[in-house]
Short mmCIF file of C-alpha atoms and ligand atoms in Angstrom, two decimals:
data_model
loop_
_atom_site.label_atom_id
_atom_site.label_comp_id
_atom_site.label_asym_id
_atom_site.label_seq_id
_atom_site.Cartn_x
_atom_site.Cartn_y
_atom_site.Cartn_z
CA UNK B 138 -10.34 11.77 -11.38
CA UNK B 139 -8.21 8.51 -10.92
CA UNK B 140 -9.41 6.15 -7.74
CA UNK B 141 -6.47 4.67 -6.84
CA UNK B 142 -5.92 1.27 -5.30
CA UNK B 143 -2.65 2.20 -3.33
CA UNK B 144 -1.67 -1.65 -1.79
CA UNK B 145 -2.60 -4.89 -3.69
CA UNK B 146 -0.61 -8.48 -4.17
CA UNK B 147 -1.77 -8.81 -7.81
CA UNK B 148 1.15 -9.57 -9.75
CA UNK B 149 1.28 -13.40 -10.30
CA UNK B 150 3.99 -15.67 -8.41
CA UNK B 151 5.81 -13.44 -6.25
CA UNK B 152 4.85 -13.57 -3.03
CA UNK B 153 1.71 -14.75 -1.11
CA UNK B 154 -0.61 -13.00 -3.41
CA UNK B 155 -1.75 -13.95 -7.12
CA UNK B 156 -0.99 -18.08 -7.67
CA UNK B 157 -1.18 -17.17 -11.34
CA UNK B 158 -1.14 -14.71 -14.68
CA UNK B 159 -5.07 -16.03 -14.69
CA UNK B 160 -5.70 -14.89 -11.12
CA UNK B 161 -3.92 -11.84 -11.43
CA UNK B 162 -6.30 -11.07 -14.73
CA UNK B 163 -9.57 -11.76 -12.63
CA UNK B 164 -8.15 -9.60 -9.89
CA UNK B 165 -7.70 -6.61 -12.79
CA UNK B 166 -11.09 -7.51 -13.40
CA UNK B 167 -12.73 -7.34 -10.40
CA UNK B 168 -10.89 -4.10 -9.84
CA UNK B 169 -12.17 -2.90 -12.95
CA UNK B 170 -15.86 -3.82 -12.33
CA UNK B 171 -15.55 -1.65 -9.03
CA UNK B 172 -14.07 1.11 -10.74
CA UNK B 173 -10.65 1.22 -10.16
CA UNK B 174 -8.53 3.07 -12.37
CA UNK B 175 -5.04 2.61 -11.18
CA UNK B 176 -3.77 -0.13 -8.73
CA UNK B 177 -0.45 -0.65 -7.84
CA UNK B 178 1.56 -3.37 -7.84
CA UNK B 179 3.47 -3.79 -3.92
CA UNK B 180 4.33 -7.41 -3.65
CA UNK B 181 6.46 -8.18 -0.38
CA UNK B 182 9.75 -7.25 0.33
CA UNK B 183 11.76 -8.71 2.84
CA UNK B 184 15.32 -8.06 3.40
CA UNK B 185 15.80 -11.18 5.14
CA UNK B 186 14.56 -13.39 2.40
CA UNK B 187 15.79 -11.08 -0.85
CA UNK B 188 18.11 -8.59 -2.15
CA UNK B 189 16.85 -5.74 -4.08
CA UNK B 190 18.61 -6.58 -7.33
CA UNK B 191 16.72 -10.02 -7.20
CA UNK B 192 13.51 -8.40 -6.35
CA UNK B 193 13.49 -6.32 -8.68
CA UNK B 194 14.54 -9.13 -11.23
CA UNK B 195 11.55 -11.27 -10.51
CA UNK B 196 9.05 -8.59 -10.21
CA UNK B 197 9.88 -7.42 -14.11
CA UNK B 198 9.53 -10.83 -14.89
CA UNK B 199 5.95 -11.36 -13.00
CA UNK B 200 5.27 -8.16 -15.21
CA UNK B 201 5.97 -9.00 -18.28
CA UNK B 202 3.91 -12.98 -17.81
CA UNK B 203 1.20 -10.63 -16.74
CA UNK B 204 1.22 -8.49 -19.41
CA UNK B 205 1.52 -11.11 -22.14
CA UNK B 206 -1.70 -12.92 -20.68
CA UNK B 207 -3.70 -9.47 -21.09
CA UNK B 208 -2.63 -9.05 -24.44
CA UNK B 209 -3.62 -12.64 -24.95
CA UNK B 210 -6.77 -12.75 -23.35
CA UNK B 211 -8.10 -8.71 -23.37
CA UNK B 212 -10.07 -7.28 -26.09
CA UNK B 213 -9.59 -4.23 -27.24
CA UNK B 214 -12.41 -2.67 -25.48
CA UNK B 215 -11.81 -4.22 -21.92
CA UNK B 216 -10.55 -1.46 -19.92
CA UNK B 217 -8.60 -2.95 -16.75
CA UNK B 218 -6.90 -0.65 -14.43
CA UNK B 219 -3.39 0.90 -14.48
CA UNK B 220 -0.80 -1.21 -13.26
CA UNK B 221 1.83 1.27 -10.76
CA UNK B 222 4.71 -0.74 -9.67
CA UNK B 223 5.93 -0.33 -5.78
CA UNK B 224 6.50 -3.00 -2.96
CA UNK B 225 5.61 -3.60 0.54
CA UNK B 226 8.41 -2.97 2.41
CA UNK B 227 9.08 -4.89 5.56
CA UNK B 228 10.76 -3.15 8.23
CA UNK B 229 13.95 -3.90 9.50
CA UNK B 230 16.88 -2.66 11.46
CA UNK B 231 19.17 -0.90 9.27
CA UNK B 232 16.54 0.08 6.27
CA UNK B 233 16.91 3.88 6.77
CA UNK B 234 20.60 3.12 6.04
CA UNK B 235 19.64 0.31 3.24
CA UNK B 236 21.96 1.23 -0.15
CA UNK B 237 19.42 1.33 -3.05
CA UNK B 238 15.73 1.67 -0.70
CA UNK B 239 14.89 4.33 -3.54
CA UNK B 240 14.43 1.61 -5.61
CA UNK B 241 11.51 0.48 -3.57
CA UNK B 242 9.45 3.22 -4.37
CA UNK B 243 6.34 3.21 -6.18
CA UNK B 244 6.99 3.57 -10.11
CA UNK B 245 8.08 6.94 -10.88
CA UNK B 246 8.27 8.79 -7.08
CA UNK B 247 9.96 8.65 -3.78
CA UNK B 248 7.07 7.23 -2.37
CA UNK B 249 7.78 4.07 0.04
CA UNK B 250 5.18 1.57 1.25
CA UNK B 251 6.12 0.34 4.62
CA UNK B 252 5.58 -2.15 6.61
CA UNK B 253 6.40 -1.62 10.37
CA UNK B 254 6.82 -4.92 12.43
CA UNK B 255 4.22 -7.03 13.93
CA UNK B 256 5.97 -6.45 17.54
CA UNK B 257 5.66 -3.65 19.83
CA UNK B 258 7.42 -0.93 18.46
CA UNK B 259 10.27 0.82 20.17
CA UNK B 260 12.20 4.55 19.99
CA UNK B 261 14.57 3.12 17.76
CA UNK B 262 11.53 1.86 14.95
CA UNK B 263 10.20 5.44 14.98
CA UNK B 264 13.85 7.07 14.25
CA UNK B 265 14.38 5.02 11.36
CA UNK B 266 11.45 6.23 9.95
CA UNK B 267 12.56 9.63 11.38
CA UNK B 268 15.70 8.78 9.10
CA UNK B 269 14.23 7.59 6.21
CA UNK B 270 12.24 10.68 5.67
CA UNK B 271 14.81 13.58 6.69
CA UNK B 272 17.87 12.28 5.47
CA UNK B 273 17.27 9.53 2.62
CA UNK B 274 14.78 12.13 1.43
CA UNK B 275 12.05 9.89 1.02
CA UNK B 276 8.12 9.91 1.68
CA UNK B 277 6.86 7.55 3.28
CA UNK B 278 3.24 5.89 3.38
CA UNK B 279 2.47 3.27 6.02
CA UNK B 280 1.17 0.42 4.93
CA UNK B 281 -2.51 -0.44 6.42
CA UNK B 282 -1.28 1.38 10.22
CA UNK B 283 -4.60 0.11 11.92
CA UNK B 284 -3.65 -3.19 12.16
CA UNK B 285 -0.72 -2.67 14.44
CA UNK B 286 -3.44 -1.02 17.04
CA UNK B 287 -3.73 -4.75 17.45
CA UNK B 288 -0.25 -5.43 18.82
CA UNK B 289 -0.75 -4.52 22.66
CA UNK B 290 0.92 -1.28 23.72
CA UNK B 291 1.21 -0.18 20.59
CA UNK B 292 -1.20 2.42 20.27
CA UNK B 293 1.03 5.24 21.87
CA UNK B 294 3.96 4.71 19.36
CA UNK B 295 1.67 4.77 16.44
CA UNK B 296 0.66 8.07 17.34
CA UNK B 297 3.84 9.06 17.94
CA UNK B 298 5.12 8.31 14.04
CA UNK B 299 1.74 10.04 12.88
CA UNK B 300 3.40 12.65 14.20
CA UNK B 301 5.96 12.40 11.46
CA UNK B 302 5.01 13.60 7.92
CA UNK B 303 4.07 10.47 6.96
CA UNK B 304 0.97 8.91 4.76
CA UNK B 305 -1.38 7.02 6.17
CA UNK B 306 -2.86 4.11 4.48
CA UNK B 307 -5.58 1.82 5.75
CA UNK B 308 -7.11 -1.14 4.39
CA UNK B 309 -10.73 -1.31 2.67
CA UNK B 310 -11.50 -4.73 4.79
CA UNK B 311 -10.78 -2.93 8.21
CA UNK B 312 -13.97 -0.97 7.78
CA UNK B 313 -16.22 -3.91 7.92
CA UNK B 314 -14.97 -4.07 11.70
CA UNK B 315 -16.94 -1.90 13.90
CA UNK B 316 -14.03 -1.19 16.61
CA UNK B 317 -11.73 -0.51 13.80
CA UNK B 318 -13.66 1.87 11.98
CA UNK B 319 -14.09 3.41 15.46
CA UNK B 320 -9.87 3.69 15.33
CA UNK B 321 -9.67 4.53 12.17
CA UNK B 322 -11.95 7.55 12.33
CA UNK B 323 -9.43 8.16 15.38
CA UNK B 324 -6.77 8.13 13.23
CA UNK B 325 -8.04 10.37 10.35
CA UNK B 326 -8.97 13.58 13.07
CA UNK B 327 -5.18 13.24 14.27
CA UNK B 328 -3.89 12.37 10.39
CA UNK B 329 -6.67 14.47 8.43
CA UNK B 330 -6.15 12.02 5.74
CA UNK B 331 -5.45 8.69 4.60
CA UNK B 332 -5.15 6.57 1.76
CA UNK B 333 -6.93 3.51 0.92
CA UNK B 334 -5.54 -0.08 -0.47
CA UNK B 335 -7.40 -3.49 -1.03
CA UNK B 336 -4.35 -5.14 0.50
CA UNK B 337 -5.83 -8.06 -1.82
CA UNK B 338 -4.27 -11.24 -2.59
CA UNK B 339 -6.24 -13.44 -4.52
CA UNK B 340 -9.76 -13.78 -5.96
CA UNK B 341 -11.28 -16.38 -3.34
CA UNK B 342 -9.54 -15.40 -0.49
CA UNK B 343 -8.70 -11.23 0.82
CA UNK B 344 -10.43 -10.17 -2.61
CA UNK B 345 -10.40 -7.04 -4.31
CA UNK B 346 -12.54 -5.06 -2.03
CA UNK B 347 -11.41 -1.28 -2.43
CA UNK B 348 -15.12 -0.02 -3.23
CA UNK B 349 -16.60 -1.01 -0.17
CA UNK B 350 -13.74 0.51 1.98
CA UNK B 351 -14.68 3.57 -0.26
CA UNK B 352 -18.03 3.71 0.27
CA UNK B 353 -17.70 2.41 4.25
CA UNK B 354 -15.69 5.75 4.19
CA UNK B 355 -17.71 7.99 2.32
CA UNK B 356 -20.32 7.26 4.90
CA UNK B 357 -17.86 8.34 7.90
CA UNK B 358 -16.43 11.71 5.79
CA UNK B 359 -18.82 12.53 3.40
CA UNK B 360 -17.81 12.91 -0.49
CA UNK B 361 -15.78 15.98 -0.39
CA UNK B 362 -13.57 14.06 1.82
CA UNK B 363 -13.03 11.43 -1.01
CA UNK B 364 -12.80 13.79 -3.76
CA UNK B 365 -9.73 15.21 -1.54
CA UNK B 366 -8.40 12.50 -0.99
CA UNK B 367 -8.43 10.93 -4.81
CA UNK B 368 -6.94 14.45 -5.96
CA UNK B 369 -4.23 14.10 -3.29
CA UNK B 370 -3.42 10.08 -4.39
CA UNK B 371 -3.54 11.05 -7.32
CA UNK B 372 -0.49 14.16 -7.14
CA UNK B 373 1.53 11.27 -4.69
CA UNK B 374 1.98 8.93 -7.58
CA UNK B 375 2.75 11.96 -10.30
CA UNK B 376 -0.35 11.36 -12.04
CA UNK B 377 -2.68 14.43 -11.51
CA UNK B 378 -2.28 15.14 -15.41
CA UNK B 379 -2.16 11.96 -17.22
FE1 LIG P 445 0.05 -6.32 1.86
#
């Protein structure tokens, strides 16, 4: 079965993640050493800074200097994990009516990663979403949703958009925080799932952690709750037979 790394910043000069084709190969690497089969690729999107066209423009391009550095520097017997392309996509008003959002999806489904805002979130945040799902036809998978428990009367809308049939996906790094594993166990009796990302940038600084979160949350669920949970990432992103 696949483990999946569902939220990274490893392709190289794009946004705040990777500084580099060399950075983005140690990244691979450390993913690899920790067992990580697939990992996709969600560098940030923001509509106020970018056009989809232009995102999508510079992302094949960060691709393809990635992938010429592995074939440079990987020998035939390294195994690094699959790279998925997706995005991080930052919320704003007016993306469940955004021409081309499908094109944010991860690789291959109509899976978004999204972002909500670092504000307290109103009715009209969790309508969108509403939208996006019931009449753009998309899924939807928010990106790490325990860090907006942060944001201070908060907690009551978050619960209110788990409501939605939405995926959940948390960060490995939140577990190393007592009161957020305490939320975050919270969150899986209401959600009865979630999905895990490394949400990692770099290799010196928010490094590719995914394991620990794994294991941090093996300890909470037991196993059969990650073997569910790998079979059910692993169906999200079409790849249950390959
Ligand atoms: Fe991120």
């Amino acid at each position: 079965m696949s483990v999946i790394d569902f939220h990274s910043h490893v392709l190289p000069r794009i946004d705040d993640g990777s500084h580099s084709s060399e950075e983005s190969l140690g990244m691979l690497q450390i993913s690899a050493s920790q067992g990580i089969d697939v990992m996709a690729a969600t560098s940030h999107f923001y509509a106020t800074e970018d056009r989809i066209s232009s995102f999508l423009n510079r992302r094949r391009c960060s691709e393809e200097r990635l992938k010429e550095r592995m074939n440079q520097e990987l020998t035939k017997e390294e195994r690094i994990p699959r790279l998925i392309m997706g995005a991080e996509v930052a919320f704003f008003t007016g993306i469940s009516r955004a021409e081309r959002l499908e094109e944010l999806t991860y690789e291959g489904t109509d899976l978004l990663l999204l972002e909500m805002p670092f504000t307290k979130w109103n009715k009209s945040e969790i309508e969108e979403v509403r939208y996006i799902l019931e009449r753009r036809k998309l899924r939807v998978m928010l990106a790490h949703l325990e860090r907006f428990l942060m944001i201070p009367g908060n907690k009551k809308r978050i619960y209110e958009l788990m409501e939605l049939p939405v995926y959940v996906q948390i960060n490995a790094g939140s577990f190393e925080r007592w009161g957020e594993r305490r939320q975050i166990s919270k969150m899986i009796r209401k959600k009865e799932q979630i999905f895990l990302g490394s949400d990692c940038h770099g290799i010196h600084h928010r490094v590719p952690n995914l394991k620990n979160g794994r294991e941090a949350l093996e300890k909470m669920m037991g196993s059969t709750f990650i073997d569910k949970m790998d079979k059910e990432a692993a169906v999200l992103l079409g790849l249950e037979d390959k």
